[in-house]
Structures are given as C-alpha cells and as structure tokens.
XYZ file of C-alpha atoms in Angstrom:
424
model
C 17.289 -29.515 -17.506
C 18.641 -27.936 -20.477
C 17.815 -24.168 -21.580
C 18.138 -21.998 -24.412
C 17.873 -18.322 -23.856
C 17.040 -16.057 -27.059
C 16.836 -12.542 -26.233
C 13.981 -10.096 -27.385
C 12.987 -6.651 -27.715
C 11.792 -4.114 -24.929
C 14.175 -5.764 -21.980
C 12.758 -9.323 -22.723
C 14.835 -12.935 -22.658
C 12.839 -15.959 -23.666
C 14.003 -19.115 -21.968
C 13.397 -23.264 -24.170
C 13.856 -25.364 -20.812
C 13.836 -29.212 -22.060
C 13.236 -31.675 -19.689
C 14.477 -34.692 -19.578
C 12.031 -37.618 -19.598
C 13.287 -39.267 -16.366
C 11.726 -35.824 -14.302
C 9.221 -35.908 -16.062
C 7.968 -39.452 -15.842
C 9.825 -38.857 -11.693
C 7.108 -35.555 -11.595
C 4.084 -37.624 -12.961
C 4.476 -40.393 -10.583
C 4.790 -37.961 -8.056
C 1.197 -36.249 -8.935
C -0.414 -39.374 -9.132
C 0.533 -40.604 -5.708
C -0.528 -36.781 -4.234
C -3.920 -37.512 -6.517
C -4.275 -40.554 -5.655
C -4.253 -39.834 -1.844
C -7.298 -38.362 -1.922
C -9.569 -41.384 -4.456
C -11.541 -43.292 -2.508
C -11.916 -47.807 -3.347
C -15.053 -48.911 -1.385
C -13.564 -51.433 1.078
C -10.084 -49.640 1.802
C -9.655 -46.958 3.615
C -8.719 -43.413 1.821
C -4.836 -43.566 -0.038
C -4.421 -47.440 0.786
C -6.216 -48.835 -1.827
C -3.607 -50.495 -4.667
C -2.538 -48.949 -6.990
C -3.669 -50.419 -9.779
C -6.796 -50.287 -8.293
C -6.601 -46.753 -8.041
C -5.101 -45.613 -11.024
C -7.979 -46.088 -13.645
C -9.904 -43.375 -11.118
C -7.303 -40.817 -11.399
C -7.799 -38.415 -14.372
C -5.774 -38.421 -16.177
C -4.828 -34.954 -17.160
C -5.638 -33.786 -13.992
C -2.067 -35.634 -13.242
C 0.052 -33.855 -16.318
C -1.558 -30.318 -15.080
C -0.147 -31.269 -11.438
C 3.202 -32.544 -13.085
C 3.546 -29.885 -14.876
C 2.313 -26.385 -11.418
C 5.403 -29.029 -10.080
C 7.784 -28.797 -12.701
C 7.179 -25.129 -13.115
C 9.036 -23.638 -9.836
C 11.247 -25.577 -10.410
C 12.709 -25.468 -14.008
C 12.302 -21.568 -13.413
C 14.573 -21.721 -10.039
C 16.912 -23.447 -12.542
C 16.907 -20.315 -15.130
C 17.652 -17.832 -12.194
C 19.690 -19.580 -10.506
C 22.408 -20.642 -13.599
C 21.924 -18.028 -16.366
C 22.568 -13.475 -15.426
C 18.395 -12.962 -16.014
C 17.457 -10.722 -13.025
C 13.595 -10.464 -13.809
C 11.285 -7.798 -13.360
C 8.011 -9.519 -12.298
C 6.527 -13.036 -12.781
C 7.189 -14.600 -16.028
C 4.955 -15.589 -18.792
C 4.822 -19.602 -19.253
C 3.725 -21.828 -22.168
C 3.774 -25.549 -22.414
C 5.029 -26.018 -26.159
C 5.745 -29.431 -26.479
C 5.071 -32.582 -25.187
C 6.129 -35.705 -26.072
C 7.503 -39.672 -24.566
C 10.963 -37.702 -24.413
C 9.809 -35.028 -22.209
C 8.364 -31.487 -21.706
C 9.108 -28.701 -23.466
C 8.582 -24.768 -21.420
C 8.821 -21.671 -22.495
C 9.173 -19.119 -20.378
C 8.925 -14.614 -21.183
C 10.699 -13.359 -18.271
C 10.565 -8.644 -18.591
C 13.989 -8.362 -17.120
C 15.456 -5.295 -15.444
C 15.067 -2.029 -17.154
C 18.347 -1.017 -19.271
C 19.572 2.465 -17.518
C 22.515 5.033 -18.246
C 22.956 6.720 -15.459
C 24.137 10.371 -15.919
C 25.877 12.254 -12.662
C 23.606 12.165 -9.547
C 26.424 13.886 -7.044
C 26.844 17.431 -6.850
C 23.682 18.466 -8.167
C 22.413 22.563 -6.758
C 18.749 21.502 -6.441
C 18.549 23.715 -2.927
C 17.754 21.973 0.627
C 14.862 23.875 2.816
C 15.840 24.552 5.826
C 13.415 23.727 8.489
C 12.316 26.326 10.981
C 9.605 24.889 14.558
C 7.772 28.264 15.546
C 6.803 29.235 18.986
C 3.701 28.810 16.883
C 3.708 25.198 15.520
C 4.273 24.118 19.482
C 2.202 25.623 20.785
C -0.936 23.879 17.821
C 0.852 20.907 18.295
C -0.452 20.691 22.100
C -3.432 22.144 20.536
C -3.928 19.079 19.088
C -2.728 17.027 22.564
C -5.685 19.091 24.445
C -8.551 18.308 21.814
C -7.282 14.588 22.237
C -8.085 14.825 25.964
C -11.095 16.182 25.779
C -13.981 15.409 28.017
C -17.496 15.754 26.720
C -20.205 16.545 28.151
C -24.199 17.615 27.662
C -24.720 21.274 26.938
C -28.212 22.858 28.156
C -28.856 26.226 24.720
C -27.362 26.508 21.144
C -25.114 24.895 19.449
C -21.986 25.676 18.197
C -19.262 25.439 15.834
C -16.736 22.212 17.128
C -20.160 21.085 19.277
C -21.527 17.588 18.664
C -25.054 17.160 17.786
C -26.989 13.993 18.664
C -29.807 13.565 16.058
C -31.898 11.744 13.888
C -32.224 12.799 10.320
C -34.133 11.741 7.036
C -33.711 12.871 3.921
C -35.837 13.737 1.229
C -36.256 14.522 -2.312
C -39.370 16.217 -3.654
C -40.941 14.318 -0.766
C -39.510 11.137 -1.324
C -37.137 9.504 1.238
C -34.071 7.724 -1.104
C -30.903 4.996 0.207
C -28.030 6.888 2.794
C -30.450 9.654 3.600
C -31.495 8.231 7.048
C -30.065 7.685 10.231
C -31.036 7.481 13.871
C -28.690 8.970 17.044
C -26.045 10.151 14.696
C -23.412 11.908 15.834
C -22.317 14.382 14.111
C -18.968 18.325 15.235
C -20.451 21.307 13.601
C -18.120 22.482 11.808
C -15.808 19.337 10.366
C -17.153 18.944 7.360
C -18.213 15.324 7.327
C -21.306 16.378 5.547
C -21.922 18.472 2.412
C -21.119 21.778 1.820
C -24.109 23.510 3.840
C -25.386 21.027 6.030
C -23.623 21.984 9.251
C -23.603 25.715 8.746
C -27.795 25.086 8.934
C -27.518 23.453 12.357
C -25.325 25.955 14.424
C -28.502 27.147 16.680
C -30.039 24.371 17.518
C -31.448 22.973 20.587
C -32.244 19.495 22.224
C -35.723 18.347 21.651
C -35.737 21.066 18.047
C -36.161 19.745 15.004
C -34.949 21.359 12.100
C -35.156 21.247 8.419
C -32.108 21.167 6.365
C -32.095 22.001 2.563
C -28.965 21.270 0.891
C -27.740 20.663 -2.887
C -25.681 17.887 -3.763
C -22.388 18.593 -5.582
C -22.450 17.522 -9.191
C -18.639 15.239 -7.962
C -21.486 13.659 -5.764
C -22.866 9.504 -7.051
C -25.092 9.753 -9.988
C -28.118 9.171 -8.647
C -28.008 12.325 -6.081
C -25.511 14.564 -7.744
C -27.347 18.584 -8.095
C -29.992 17.162 -6.656
C -32.197 19.686 -4.193
C -32.672 17.547 -0.717
C -34.293 18.294 2.282
C -33.279 16.697 5.437
C -35.164 16.601 8.716
C -33.432 17.029 11.983
C -34.802 15.626 15.679
C -31.968 16.805 17.414
C -31.519 14.798 20.549
C -28.944 16.454 22.455
C -25.868 19.242 21.936
C -22.826 18.420 23.521
C -19.252 20.151 23.781
C -15.803 19.291 23.846
C -14.126 20.892 27.499
C -10.288 21.210 26.782
C -8.382 20.314 30.052
C -6.445 23.025 31.253
C -2.620 23.024 30.331
C -1.199 22.563 33.999
C 0.323 19.727 36.057
C -2.821 17.787 36.117
C -3.299 17.714 32.820
C 0.742 16.632 32.203
C 0.194 13.949 34.804
C -2.600 12.581 33.133
C -1.549 12.353 29.592
C 1.785 10.428 30.824
C 3.603 11.366 28.691
C 7.068 9.471 28.659
C 9.830 11.661 29.625
C 7.838 14.680 30.469
C 6.748 16.373 33.853
C 6.615 19.296 33.515
C 4.645 22.017 30.772
C 8.683 22.752 29.786
C 9.004 19.557 29.688
C 6.159 19.206 27.601
C 6.962 21.788 25.188
C 10.088 20.825 24.217
C 9.480 16.988 23.824
C 6.443 18.439 21.381
C 9.398 21.070 19.516
C 11.836 18.185 18.745
C 8.866 15.534 16.992
C 8.043 18.910 14.916
C 11.742 19.437 14.072
C 12.584 15.423 12.805
C 8.816 15.541 10.607
C 9.763 18.746 9.129
C 13.372 17.316 8.584
C 11.589 14.495 7.485
C 9.366 15.419 4.862
C 11.768 18.537 3.925
C 14.088 15.566 3.334
C 11.757 13.244 1.428
C 10.585 16.474 -1.046
C 14.693 16.673 -1.450
C 15.162 13.818 -2.493
C 12.576 13.877 -4.908
C 13.522 16.481 -6.525
C 16.613 14.997 -6.973
C 15.453 11.432 -8.134
C 13.783 13.895 -10.658
C 16.799 15.294 -11.855
C 18.850 12.164 -11.935
C 16.117 10.382 -14.086
C 15.505 12.871 -16.417
C 19.133 13.794 -17.276
C 19.875 9.675 -17.657
C 18.481 7.403 -20.486
C 16.131 5.169 -19.251
C 13.826 2.831 -21.152
C 11.225 1.423 -19.562
C 8.823 -1.639 -21.077
C 5.213 0.080 -21.612
C 4.276 -3.583 -20.128
C 6.150 -3.284 -16.804
C 4.369 -0.258 -16.364
C 0.983 -1.563 -17.164
C 1.793 -3.542 -14.342
C 2.669 -1.678 -12.062
C -0.119 0.932 -12.829
C -2.509 -2.497 -12.496
C -1.543 -3.664 -9.264
C -1.715 0.042 -7.701
C -5.784 0.077 -9.200
C -6.058 -3.533 -7.692
C -4.503 -1.941 -4.216
C -6.840 0.750 -4.203
C -10.220 -1.036 -5.283
C -9.334 -3.499 -2.223
C -9.176 -0.483 0.222
C -12.141 1.474 -1.383
C -14.130 -2.133 -0.703
C -12.877 -1.957 3.075
C -14.517 1.332 2.979
C -17.772 0.675 1.914
C -17.356 2.337 -1.716
C -16.239 0.779 -5.560
C -13.642 2.998 -7.198
C -16.292 3.922 -9.693
C -18.253 5.857 -6.812
C -14.549 7.181 -5.507
C -14.331 8.446 -8.806
C -17.978 10.250 -9.139
C -17.141 11.174 -6.107
C -14.155 12.644 -6.866
C -15.621 14.650 -10.025
C -12.512 11.960 -11.870
C -13.123 10.129 -14.732
C -11.889 6.652 -15.175
C -9.750 7.280 -18.214
C -8.132 10.739 -16.397
C -7.883 8.254 -13.228
C -5.650 5.141 -15.433
C -3.685 8.016 -17.310
C -2.697 9.352 -14.029
C -1.948 6.318 -12.567
C 0.414 4.653 -15.240
C 2.161 8.253 -14.986
C 2.718 7.980 -11.287
C 3.591 4.140 -12.003
C 5.912 4.674 -14.624
C 7.616 7.714 -12.510
C 7.944 4.933 -9.745
C 9.460 2.467 -11.604
C 11.641 4.713 -13.015
C 12.883 6.493 -9.251
C 13.535 2.435 -8.180
C 15.873 1.617 -11.538
C 18.013 4.821 -10.583
C 18.185 3.665 -7.042
C 19.682 0.784 -7.832
C 21.730 2.120 -10.797
C 23.295 3.887 -7.844
C 23.375 1.367 -5.731
C 25.558 -0.862 -8.568
C 27.670 2.329 -8.761
C 28.705 2.912 -5.518
C 28.834 -0.624 -4.844
C 26.459 -0.474 -2.000
C 25.170 -3.406 -0.302
C 23.521 -4.648 2.989
C 25.655 -7.314 5.557
C 24.157 -9.838 7.233
C 26.014 -7.678 10.832
C 24.074 -4.518 9.537
C 20.831 -6.513 8.769
C 21.157 -7.514 12.738
C 22.047 -4.168 14.175
C 18.626 -3.095 12.773
C 16.657 -6.090 13.772
C 17.696 -5.170 16.967
C 16.285 -1.818 16.426
C 13.673 -3.239 15.084
C 13.634 -5.735 19.197
C 14.055 -2.652 20.815
C 11.214 -0.371 19.471
C 8.940 -3.194 19.963
C 10.162 -5.205 23.171
C 10.299 -8.393 21.690
C 12.730 -10.538 21.856
C 15.864 -10.796 18.212
C 14.636 -14.702 17.679
C 11.094 -13.546 17.314
C 11.687 -10.328 14.611
C 13.860 -12.574 13.239
C 10.865 -15.031 12.859
C 7.755 -12.781 12.344
C 10.223 -10.999 9.316
C 11.555 -14.426 7.766
C 9.266 -14.665 4.745
C 10.395 -10.733 3.708
C 14.119 -10.670 5.148
C 15.345 -10.234 1.810
C 12.762 -7.652 1.424
C 14.234 -6.318 4.244
C 17.248 -6.052 3.681
C 16.409 -4.866 0.516
C 14.586 -1.735 2.284
C 17.623 -1.185 4.004
C 20.495 -0.696 1.274
C 17.878 1.821 -0.566
C 17.765 3.981 2.361
C 21.569 3.870 2.243
C 21.007 4.675 -1.284
C 18.897 8.109 -0.651
C 21.861 8.832 2.569
C 24.263 9.111 -0.481
C 22.029 11.262 -2.728
C 21.145 13.462 0.163
C 24.696 14.043 1.730
C 26.241 14.574 -1.849
C 24.193 17.029 -3.983
C 23.562 20.224 -2.406
C-alpha cells in the first residue's frame, strides 16, 4: 500500500492510502465468498451452490462495503506500523476514489497534542501529615457494629434510626400522582431517603396508626412535582429498631475478621486501615495539586475536538448509569437543579483538565524514560493472582485483551510515585 502523509493544523495528520489493484480485487473476492456463504439456491445446501449461480444473487453494493470494511483495519495498522504517528482517539475515514486501478482511502487522525513540559521536580506544594485519632477508630468500630446490627419489632413510638414499615399514598389537591404510592415500604427515619420534612413527621408514630404527612416538593425536583404541596397518607404496619451488638469477645468472634481475635486487635486493625485510607486520599489530593501546578507552568495545546470527544464519552457513560438507576440524564439534572448547558460546560472543563493531566503524565514518563518491563508486568499479575486466589495463567487469560492497558496503568503509577517522591 502506498501512503502520503500531510500534516494539518491542531494536532491532525492526513494520510492518503492507495490500495493496489491486486489487494482490492482480493478483498472483493473475499467479501463475495463471505456473503455467498449465506445465499440459498434451490437444490443446493447453503454455501454449496456453484459461484456462477450465486453471483447474481449477491448485491454488488454489499460486496463493495464488505471489501472496504475489511481493508480499513489493515490499512490503518499499516499506517501505525510504518509512520511516526501516535493517534489520540479513533480516525475519520473516507473513501476518496475507486477505479479499476484500486481504491484510495483518506484517514484523518488526531494525534497526541504537543506539550512543552516545565519543571516537575522540587515543587513546594505542601504534603498533608495524616493523623488517626481515637475518635476515628471508635467511629469505624461503631459503623462496623451498625453493619452487624439485628432488627427487631419495636413496641411503642418510632424514633430516629428506627425502621417504619408502611403503605403510603401521595396526593396533590386530593388527586393521586404517579410514583407517589407504595406498599410495605421500609423507611429508616433520619436516613434522608425521602424529601425534607417527610421522615421527621413520622417520628413518634406507632404500629397500626395512620398519619398524614404534609410536605412541599423542592424546586429542584421533577417538573411535574417541583414546588408543589402534597399530602401522604401513611398506614404504619410495623416499627422496627436496630439493636447494635455489644463490643465484646462474642462480637469479635461473630465478625470473623482475619487476624483479629481480641478487641485490641480490632482497634489496631481499624487504625491501620484508616491510616492507609487517609494516606491514599492525601496522596491523591497532593498529586492533583502537583499536576495543576505543572499543567499551569507548561505549554499545553489541546484541540477542542479532543476535549469534546472526551466530554461526549463521559456524558454517554453517565447516561448509561442513570438508565440503570431508572432515571434519564435530564431528570437527574432537574433533581440537582442544574441546567443542561451548565452540566455540559462543567463536563467539558473537567475533560480538558483530565486530558491535560494525562499529557503531563505521559510527558514526564517520556522525560524520565519510564517503561514497564515484562518482568515487572509479571510481578503485578502475580499480586493479582495472590489477591484473588487465582492462577497466574488464569489472570493473564482474563487480562489478555487489556494487557497493554494494564501495563500503561502500571507506568502511570510509576510516574505518580516519582512526582510524589520528588516534590515537597
């Protein structure tokens, strides 16, 4: 394949690829054979009819499309193997010419933006000294007790922290509305699951009681309900209370925490985990400040197309997550009280920062000649195998399609460690 490379503005490059007539014909024959295998001819099993009988039944346009689609990845790989081009995202591809002498393809590739890296060592950012207090440990143990609490039916009035089992029906101006009704719903008072004021009005309720709760929907609620007054008729079936286990040897035995057989060992374990978590959070916050400083001092030019593509990817990801939660993105933004324009502007700003940070990390890796050897890769794979009690071979098989991405993540960790150790 012949190639012609044209440099464009804004980190773009155009590559014209001329596919020779032999390769073009071979691609068409391969495409025809693939399509012909699915053609039925009376008197023959599918895919077994003579080609001269099948050819008239295969759409020439489909042969052309299949042939072109089969050539695109081959041509693109040929570009990356033979040209000094580092793509940043997927290329745009056009078929610019087809004739008896072959086919011409045009690839427009957005390349890694240029960056002039400034000083990234010896910066005076200020590291946070992490401290774990006795209260931190006590709070962690209390949370552990809550997670292991038992629930029992309670006689008498419901208090905050209790669970109310009820049927409720919501009405606006005496008319029921969609989504305002449920049966045997369990609500922990004080959890903040319902709109402000709802749970407070159920404090003191008893089993068998019917109580009318009056609320006003917030202004950042769905358009159909925001700002409206509503009444919920709540029929209480049960009141339940959580009973926390005592902090004693029996509790220690019940939780079956590895390496913990006494209360003192539990406290030491919790302190160790809190220390690690706080240090990790402090390190992440510190590295963000380092990256902000390096990005601000460096010359980084990022094409708007790259930023927009990154923002679009994050938006699509959020839409999928909202869909899984039963919301649309529009509904989610309405609940937050955020306009579509403000959301997209923030998403674009965050994406620009994300890309700039990525470019700085890549530039530091190049400047320091940081790479990940096969031996280092094997060490990290062995750690995963040990953590999940898998064989090394099974981990490698599971990571086979993402192995280079995994290697790159290890390299980025190396860069972050370097930045952390070489700045104050």
